[in-house]
Short mmCIF file of C-alpha atoms in Angstrom, two decimals:
data_model
loop_
_atom_site.label_atom_id
_atom_site.label_comp_id
_atom_site.label_asym_id
_atom_site.label_seq_id
_atom_site.Cartn_x
_atom_site.Cartn_y
_atom_site.Cartn_z
CA ALA A 626 -120.93 32.38 55.48
CA LEU A 627 -118.57 34.02 57.96
CA LYS A 628 -121.19 33.99 60.70
CA ALA A 629 -121.85 30.29 60.06
CA PHE A 630 -118.12 29.62 60.37
CA LEU A 631 -117.90 31.55 63.64
CA PHE A 632 -121.02 29.88 65.02
CA LYS A 633 -119.46 26.48 64.35
CA ARG A 634 -116.35 27.71 66.15
CA GLY A 635 -118.35 28.40 69.30
CA HIS A 636 -119.54 31.98 68.98
CA THR A 637 -122.99 32.56 70.42
CA LEU A 638 -125.84 34.19 68.54
CA GLU A 639 -125.49 37.17 70.86
CA GLN A 640 -121.83 37.58 69.93
CA LEU A 641 -122.63 37.35 66.24
CA MET A 642 -125.46 39.86 66.58
CA LYS A 643 -123.06 42.26 68.30
CA ILE A 644 -120.69 42.04 65.30
CA GLY A 645 -123.68 42.70 63.07
CA HIS A 646 -122.87 43.37 59.42
CA ASP A 647 -119.34 44.63 60.05
CA LEU A 648 -117.52 42.67 57.33
CA GLY A 649 -114.14 43.89 58.52
CA LYS A 650 -114.79 42.63 62.05
CA LEU A 651 -116.17 39.31 60.75
CA ILE A 652 -113.05 38.80 58.65
CA SER A 653 -110.77 39.67 61.58
CA VAL A 654 -112.53 37.33 64.01
CA ALA A 655 -112.59 34.53 61.41
CA ALA A 656 -108.83 35.02 60.88
CA GLU A 657 -108.34 34.60 64.64
CA HIS A 658 -109.96 31.18 64.21
CA ASN A 659 -107.52 30.33 61.40
CA LEU A 660 -109.90 30.69 58.48
CA LYS A 661 -107.78 30.59 55.35
CA SER A 662 -108.14 33.25 52.63
CA THR A 663 -108.65 36.14 55.03
CA LYS A 664 -105.33 37.84 54.22
CA ASP A 665 -106.24 39.22 50.81
CA THR A 666 -109.50 40.97 51.63
CA ILE A 667 -108.66 44.57 50.78
CA GLN A 668 -111.77 45.13 48.66
CA LEU A 669 -114.09 43.53 51.22
CA LYS A 670 -112.68 45.75 53.97
CA GLU A 671 -113.18 48.84 51.79
CA LEU A 672 -116.75 47.72 51.09
CA SER A 673 -117.28 47.25 54.82
CA LYS A 674 -116.33 50.86 55.55
CA LEU A 675 -118.85 52.13 53.02
CA TYR A 676 -121.55 49.71 54.15
CA LYS A 677 -121.19 50.66 57.82
CA THR A 678 -121.74 54.33 56.99
CA LYS A 679 -124.87 53.52 54.95
CA GLN A 680 -123.30 54.85 51.74
CA TYR A 681 -125.22 52.32 49.67
CA GLU A 682 -128.53 52.61 51.45
CA TYR A 683 -129.12 56.33 51.16
CA ARG A 684 -127.10 57.16 48.02
CA LYS A 685 -126.15 60.57 49.38
CA ASN A 686 -122.78 60.66 47.66
CA SER A 687 -122.90 59.82 43.99
CA GLY A 688 -119.09 60.19 43.88
CA VAL A 689 -118.40 57.23 46.15
CA ASN A 690 -115.52 55.12 44.87
CA LEU A 691 -116.61 51.50 44.93
CA PRO A 692 -114.21 48.59 45.29
CA ASP A 693 -113.04 46.91 42.10
CA LEU A 694 -115.81 44.45 41.19
CA GLN A 695 -113.52 41.74 39.78
CA CYS A 696 -111.24 41.77 42.82
CA LEU A 697 -114.20 41.95 45.19
CA THR A 698 -115.83 38.96 43.50
CA GLU A 699 -112.60 36.95 43.79
CA GLU A 700 -112.27 37.82 47.47
CA ILE A 701 -115.85 36.75 48.16
CA GLU A 702 -115.38 33.48 46.27
CA ASN A 703 -112.16 32.79 48.22
CA ILE A 704 -113.89 33.42 51.55
CA HIS A 705 -116.83 31.19 50.58
CA THR A 706 -114.51 28.40 49.51
CA ALA A 707 -112.51 28.67 52.73
CA VAL A 708 -115.66 28.62 54.87
CA PHE A 709 -117.16 25.62 53.07
CA ASP A 710 -113.85 23.75 53.21
CA ALA A 711 -113.67 24.40 56.96
CA LEU A 712 -117.28 23.40 57.64
CA PHE A 713 -117.73 20.38 55.40
#
C-alpha cells in the first residue's frame, strides 16, 4: 500500500525498488509526502528492523522479541486507511 501511495506521488519504479522492503524507509518517505497516520508506527518500525536482518526468514534466534500483535495490527490498519483515503 505504501509503494502504491508513493508511486501515485511520482516515485518511479526504480526508486521504489531501491527502497525495497524497508518498512521504516517507506513510512519515512510517505510521511514526507504528508501521508497521515505515519506518526504512530513504533511497532512497524521495530518489525522493519527484524525483517531487514532476515530474522523471520531463517529463524536463527528463537528468542527474538516480536512487536505487540495488537498494536502492530492497529498500525497496519491505520496506514492502509490513510493510503486508501489519499488514493481514492
